[in-house]
Coordinates of C-alpha atoms and ligand atoms in Angstrom, one line a residue:
M10 CA 83.0 125.4 115.4
K11 CA 84.9 122.9 113.6
T12 CA 86.4 120.1 116.0
S13 CA 88.4 117.5 114.1
A14 CA 89.9 115.7 116.8
S15 CA 88.4 112.0 118.2
V16 CA 85.3 112.5 120.1
L17 CA 84.7 110.7 123.4
I18 CA 81.8 109.7 124.6
A19 CA 81.0 108.9 127.9
G20 CA 78.3 106.1 128.2
Q21 CA 77.1 103.7 125.7
G22 CA 73.4 103.5 126.4
L23 CA 70.8 104.4 123.8
A24 CA 72.3 107.9 123.6
G25 CA 75.9 106.9 123.3
T26 CA 75.5 103.9 121.1
L27 CA 73.2 106.1 118.6
L28 CA 76.2 108.8 118.7
A29 CA 78.8 106.6 118.2
W30 CA 76.7 105.2 115.0
E31 CA 76.3 108.4 113.4
L32 CA 80.0 109.4 113.7
E33 CA 81.1 106.0 112.5
R34 CA 78.6 106.5 109.6
A35 CA 80.4 110.0 108.8
G36 CA 84.0 108.2 108.9
R37 CA 84.7 110.7 112.1
E38 CA 87.1 109.3 115.0
F39 CA 85.6 108.2 117.9
A40 CA 86.4 106.6 121.3
I41 CA 83.6 105.2 124.1
V42 CA 83.9 104.7 127.6
D43 CA 81.1 102.9 129.6
A44 CA 80.8 102.2 132.9
G45 CA 78.3 99.3 132.6
H46 CA 74.7 98.7 132.8
A47 CA 73.8 97.9 136.3
E48 CA 71.5 101.0 136.4
S49 CA 71.0 101.9 132.9
A50 CA 67.8 102.5 131.6
S51 CA 68.6 101.1 128.3
R52 CA 69.0 97.7 130.0
V53 CA 65.4 97.7 130.9
G54 CA 63.5 100.2 128.7
A55 CA 60.9 98.3 126.5
G56 CA 61.8 100.8 123.3
L57 CA 58.1 100.9 122.5
V58 CA 57.0 103.8 120.2
N59 CA 53.1 104.0 120.2
P60 CA 50.9 106.6 118.4
V61 CA 48.2 107.1 121.2
T62 CA 49.8 107.2 124.5
G63 CA 48.5 108.0 128.2
E64 CA 45.2 108.2 130.2
R65 CA 44.0 111.0 127.6
W66 CA 44.6 108.7 124.6
A67 CA 47.0 111.7 123.1
S68 CA 48.4 111.7 119.8
A69 CA 51.4 114.0 119.7
P70 CA 51.6 116.5 116.7
G71 CA 54.5 115.2 114.3
W72 CA 54.3 112.0 115.5
A73 CA 54.3 110.0 112.2
E74 CA 57.0 111.7 110.8
K75 CA 59.2 111.6 113.9
S76 CA 58.4 107.8 114.0
A77 CA 59.2 107.0 110.7
K78 CA 62.8 109.0 110.7
A79 CA 63.6 107.0 113.9
R80 CA 62.5 103.6 112.6
A81 CA 64.6 104.4 109.3
V82 CA 68.0 104.9 111.5
F83 CA 67.2 101.6 113.4
R84 CA 66.5 99.7 110.2
E85 CA 70.1 101.3 108.8
I86 CA 71.6 99.9 111.8
E87 CA 70.0 96.4 111.4
L88 CA 71.2 96.4 107.9
A89 CA 74.7 97.5 108.7
W90 CA 75.0 95.2 111.6
G91 CA 73.0 92.0 110.6
V92 CA 70.8 92.3 113.8
S93 CA 67.1 92.4 114.4
L94 CA 66.1 95.1 116.3
V95 CA 62.4 96.4 115.3
R96 CA 59.3 94.7 115.2
E97 CA 55.8 96.2 114.2
L98 CA 53.2 95.9 116.9
R99 CA 49.5 96.4 117.3
I100 CA 48.1 97.3 120.6
R101 CA 44.6 96.1 121.9
R102 CA 43.8 98.6 124.8
E103 CA 41.0 98.0 127.1
W104 CA 39.0 101.0 128.7
R105 CA 38.9 101.6 132.4
D106 CA 35.3 102.1 132.3
E107 CA 32.5 103.9 130.2
A108 CA 33.9 107.3 130.8
E109 CA 37.1 106.8 129.4
A110 CA 35.7 105.0 126.3
A111 CA 33.0 107.4 125.1
P112 CA 35.3 110.2 124.3
V113 CA 37.6 108.2 122.7
R114 CA 35.1 106.4 120.5
A115 CA 33.7 109.8 119.6
R116 CA 37.0 111.1 118.3
V117 CA 37.7 107.8 116.4
M118 CA 34.5 108.2 114.8
R119 CA 35.3 112.0 113.9
G120 CA 38.6 110.4 112.3
E121 CA 40.8 112.4 114.9
L122 CA 42.9 109.6 115.7
A123 CA 43.3 108.2 112.2
P124 CA 45.6 106.6 110.6
W125 CA 46.0 104.6 114.2
M126 CA 42.6 104.3 115.2
R127 CA 39.3 103.5 113.3
A128 CA 36.2 102.9 113.6
E129 CA 36.7 99.2 112.8
G130 CA 38.9 98.7 115.5
L131 CA 36.5 99.5 118.4
E132 CA 35.4 96.8 120.4
A133 CA 32.9 96.5 123.6
R134 CA 35.6 96.4 125.8
A135 CA 38.9 97.9 124.1
A136 CA 40.1 99.5 121.0
W137 CA 42.9 98.7 118.4
I138 CA 45.8 100.7 118.1
E139 CA 47.9 100.2 114.8
G140 CA 51.2 101.6 113.7
A141 CA 53.2 101.2 117.1
W142 CA 56.8 99.4 117.2
R143 CA 59.6 98.3 119.3
V144 CA 63.3 98.7 119.0
D145 CA 65.0 96.1 121.0
L146 CA 67.2 98.4 123.3
P147 CA 69.1 95.3 125.1
A148 CA 70.0 93.8 121.8
L149 CA 70.9 97.2 120.3
I150 CA 73.4 98.0 123.4
A151 CA 74.9 94.5 123.2
A152 CA 75.6 94.6 119.3
G153 CA 77.3 98.0 119.7
R154 CA 79.2 96.8 122.8
A155 CA 80.6 93.8 120.9
R156 CA 81.5 95.7 117.7
W157 CA 83.0 98.5 119.5
S158 CA 84.9 96.3 121.8
A159 CA 86.3 94.3 118.8
A160 CA 87.2 97.5 117.2
G161 CA 89.2 98.5 120.2
R162 CA 87.2 101.7 120.4
L163 CA 85.4 100.8 123.6
R164 CA 86.6 100.7 127.1
E165 CA 84.8 99.5 130.4
A166 CA 85.5 102.3 132.8
R167 CA 83.8 105.4 134.7
L168 CA 85.1 108.2 133.1
T169 CA 86.5 110.9 135.6
E170 CA 86.0 114.5 135.1
A171 CA 90.1 114.7 134.9
E172 CA 90.3 112.3 132.3
A173 CA 87.5 114.1 130.5
S174 CA 89.5 117.1 130.8
S175 CA 92.7 115.9 129.4
W176 CA 90.9 114.3 126.6
P177 CA 92.2 116.3 123.3
G178 CA 88.9 116.4 121.6
P179 CA 85.4 117.1 122.0
V180 CA 83.5 115.0 125.0
V181 CA 80.0 114.2 124.9
W182 CA 78.1 113.2 128.2
C183 CA 75.6 110.5 127.3
A184 CA 75.9 109.0 130.9
G185 CA 71.9 109.0 131.8
A186 CA 70.8 108.9 135.4
A187 CA 74.9 109.3 136.3
E188 CA 74.8 112.9 134.9
D189 CA 75.0 115.7 137.3
K190 CA 76.0 118.5 134.9
L191 CA 72.6 120.0 134.3
P192 CA 70.7 120.4 137.8
E193 CA 67.4 120.6 136.0
L194 CA 67.7 116.9 134.9
R195 CA 66.5 114.3 137.7
P196 CA 66.6 110.5 137.8
V197 CA 63.3 108.6 138.0
G198 CA 63.4 104.8 138.9
G199 CA 61.4 102.4 136.3
E200 CA 60.7 98.8 136.7
T201 CA 59.7 96.2 134.2
L202 CA 58.4 92.8 135.2
E203 CA 59.9 89.9 133.1
L204 CA 57.5 86.8 132.8
R205 CA 57.3 83.5 131.3
I206 CA 54.2 82.8 129.3
E207 CA 52.6 79.9 127.5
P208 CA 52.2 80.8 123.9
R209 CA 48.4 80.7 122.8
A210 CA 47.4 80.5 119.2
D211 CA 44.8 83.3 120.0
W212 CA 47.6 85.7 121.2
P213 CA 49.8 86.7 118.0
G214 CA 53.4 87.8 118.7
D215 CA 52.9 91.4 117.7
V216 CA 49.7 92.0 119.5
V217 CA 50.3 94.2 122.9
R218 CA 47.5 93.8 125.6
H219 CA 47.4 97.1 127.4
D220 CA 44.8 98.2 129.9
G221 CA 47.2 101.2 131.4
V222 CA 50.0 98.6 132.0
W223 CA 51.2 97.1 128.8
V224 CA 52.2 93.2 128.3
L225 CA 54.5 92.8 125.5
P226 CA 55.3 89.5 124.0
T227 CA 59.2 89.7 123.5
G228 CA 59.6 86.2 121.8
E229 CA 60.4 82.4 122.9
G230 CA 57.4 82.3 125.7
R231 CA 58.5 85.2 127.2
A232 CA 57.0 88.8 128.0
W233 CA 57.6 92.2 129.4
A234 CA 55.0 94.1 131.7
G235 CA 55.3 97.5 132.6
A236 CA 56.7 100.0 133.4
S237 CA 56.0 101.8 136.8
F238 CA 58.0 105.0 137.3
V239 CA 58.6 106.0 140.7
R240 CA 60.5 108.3 143.0
D241 CA 60.9 107.0 146.5
E242 CA 60.5 103.5 147.9
A243 CA 57.1 103.6 149.2
E244 CA 55.9 104.6 145.9
R245 CA 57.9 101.8 144.4
V246 CA 56.3 99.0 146.3
A247 CA 52.7 100.5 145.6
R248 CA 53.8 100.7 142.1
R249 CA 55.2 97.3 141.7
E250 CA 52.1 95.7 143.6
A251 CA 49.8 97.6 140.8
L252 CA 51.9 96.2 137.9
R253 CA 51.4 92.9 139.4
A254 CA 47.5 93.2 140.0
S255 CA 47.2 94.4 136.0
V256 CA 49.2 91.6 134.9
R257 CA 47.1 89.1 137.0
R258 CA 43.9 90.4 135.5
Q259 CA 45.5 90.7 131.6
L260 CA 46.7 87.3 131.9
A261 CA 43.9 85.7 133.4
D262 CA 43.6 83.2 130.6
V263 CA 47.5 82.7 130.1
G264 CA 49.8 80.5 131.8
W265 CA 52.4 82.7 133.4
R266 CA 55.2 83.3 136.0
E267 CA 57.1 86.1 136.9
T268 CA 61.0 85.5 136.5
A269 CA 62.5 88.9 137.2
V270 CA 61.8 92.7 138.1
L271 CA 64.3 94.5 135.9
A272 CA 64.8 98.1 137.5
G273 CA 66.9 101.1 135.9
R274 CA 66.8 105.1 136.2
R275 CA 65.9 107.3 133.6
M276 CA 66.7 111.0 133.2
T277 CA 63.6 113.5 132.9
S278 CA 63.4 117.2 132.7
P279 CA 60.6 119.3 134.2
D280 CA 59.2 120.2 130.7
R281 CA 59.8 116.6 129.5
A282 CA 62.0 117.7 126.7
P283 CA 65.7 116.0 126.3
R284 CA 68.6 118.3 127.0
S285 CA 71.0 117.8 123.8
G286 CA 74.1 120.1 123.0
W287 CA 76.9 121.8 124.3
L288 CA 77.6 123.0 127.7
T289 CA 77.3 126.7 128.6
G290 CA 81.1 127.9 128.3
R291 CA 82.6 124.6 127.1
E292 CA 81.0 125.1 123.3
G293 CA 83.3 122.8 121.1
R294 CA 84.5 121.2 124.2
E295 CA 82.0 119.2 126.4
G296 CA 78.2 118.4 125.7
V297 CA 75.7 116.6 127.1
F298 CA 73.0 114.4 125.1
N299 CA 70.4 113.3 128.1
G300 CA 66.8 113.6 129.5
L301 CA 65.6 111.3 126.9
G302 CA 62.6 110.5 129.5
S303 CA 60.3 107.7 128.3
K304 CA 60.8 108.4 124.9
G305 CA 64.4 107.5 124.3
A306 CA 63.5 105.0 121.0
L307 CA 61.5 107.9 119.5
L308 CA 63.8 111.0 120.2
A309 CA 67.3 109.5 120.3
P310 CA 68.0 109.0 116.3
A311 CA 67.5 112.7 115.4
L312 CA 69.3 114.0 118.6
A313 CA 72.1 111.8 117.5
R314 CA 72.0 113.0 114.1
E315 CA 72.1 116.5 115.1
W316 CA 75.1 116.0 117.3
A317 CA 77.1 114.6 114.3
D318 CA 76.2 117.4 112.2
R319 CA 77.4 119.8 115.4
L320 CA 80.6 117.7 115.5
A321 CA 81.1 118.1 111.9
G322 CA 81.4 121.8 112.2
Ligands
FAD21 C1 61.5 100.9 133.2 C2 61.5 101.7 131.9 C3 60.9 101.4 131.0 C4 60.9 102.4 129.8 N1 60.2 102.0 128.8 C5 60.3 103.0 127.5 C6 59.6 103.0 126.3 O1 58.8 102.0 126.5 N2 59.9 103.2 125.4 C7 61.1 104.5 125.1 O2 61.1 105.1 124.1 N3 61.5 104.4 126.4 C8 61.4 104.0 127.6 N4 62.1 104.2 128.3 C9 63.4 105.3 128.4 C10 64.4 104.6 127.8 O3 65.0 103.7 127.9 C11 65.8 105.8 128.1 O4 65.0 107.0 127.4 C12 66.8 105.4 127.5 O5 67.3 104.2 127.4 C13 67.9 106.4 127.9 O6 69.5 105.8 127.7 P1 70.5 107.0 127.9 O7 71.6 106.5 126.9 O8 70.3 108.1 128.1 O9 71.1 106.3 129.3 P2 71.2 104.9 129.8 O10 70.9 103.8 128.9 O11 71.0 104.8 131.6 O12 72.9 104.8 129.6 C14 74.0 105.7 130.2 C15 75.3 104.9 130.1 O13 76.2 105.7 130.7 C16 77.0 105.0 131.5 N5 77.7 105.9 132.5 C17 77.4 106.8 133.3 N6 78.4 107.4 133.8 C18 79.3 107.2 132.9 C19 80.8 107.7 133.2 N7 81.1 108.8 134.1 N8 81.9 107.1 132.4 C20 81.2 106.2 131.4 N9 80.0 105.7 131.4 C21 79.0 106.2 132.1 C22 76.1 104.1 132.3 O14 76.9 102.9 132.7 C23 75.1 103.7 131.0 O15 75.7 102.6 130.2 C24 62.0 103.4 129.6 C25 63.0 103.2 130.6 C26 63.0 102.6 132.0 C27 63.8 102.8 132.9

């Protein structure tokens, strides 16, 4: 469906920022309304993209291609805006016990986790994962905000339904946890610990320590540790303490202190897949770009490009 009027983007988190970038690239008129980042996932999301994840050390099919495409988009933005966003990382992940280690070692020896995990990266208590990277989400959001505020395209306000329905062009809700248009999407709270750490020569800045909880050096004597995902208060307290216990253990050889708890909410769907497209019955008028879950950095660039194509008609 051809929709040539200016696109209104509600929300400038990761989703809204990438959609605005794609529209700008395509020379399409757009405006953004954003309600601020008090609860936004992109303010606290670590932006890690990791080829081997979870308790089962799983590697998703097609990961390499998706990762390369996503990273290329962030690189384009880096070049166009003159900001540094992407950092390559190596992960040193510790086994919990031999029961966890044995099957992973066997898969590595059979080459099943190559090229990210190889025999030479196996240690007695840990294994190395190569090929991970991070996009600095707060830096991306701040740079986009400065750019589009200066261009008079971004207004700081909460878009109302009434304003949305009177907008002459298409409206795309990139509103994260404030979204209530799709009942299957549910908010999940998440916390990351911000730390001060003493730099150590034997802990290079591109190495993430990981024992189920990752500790990511973010530069200038700082690190992030996390993240926990919680549905209620009781769970939040327990998860935060578990996070702290892991940090105490992993940083036993490093001087450190906790400087903040960063909390946000992200949207997730029952099948963990994002929701991106026109709302039923509102085709060409109103759509959503949401439900990025814990894989926003990997998934959002391709979905934003799809949105730009959809809007081009
Ligand atoms: C603790 C934590 C750790 C995470 N770690 C990772 C990770 O390592 N890797 C990874 O890929 N992902 C991670 N994620 C997930 C990732 O951060 C999210 O998938 C992504 O940031 C979601 O972006 P979004 O734009 O959909 O939502 P948000 O970032 O929440 O942005 C929504 C924006 O919409 C605005 N808004 C809402 N309603 C309105 C309205 N009516 N009008 C105008 N504006 C409105 C809000 O103010 C906000 O700015 C993590 C998330 C959390 C919480």
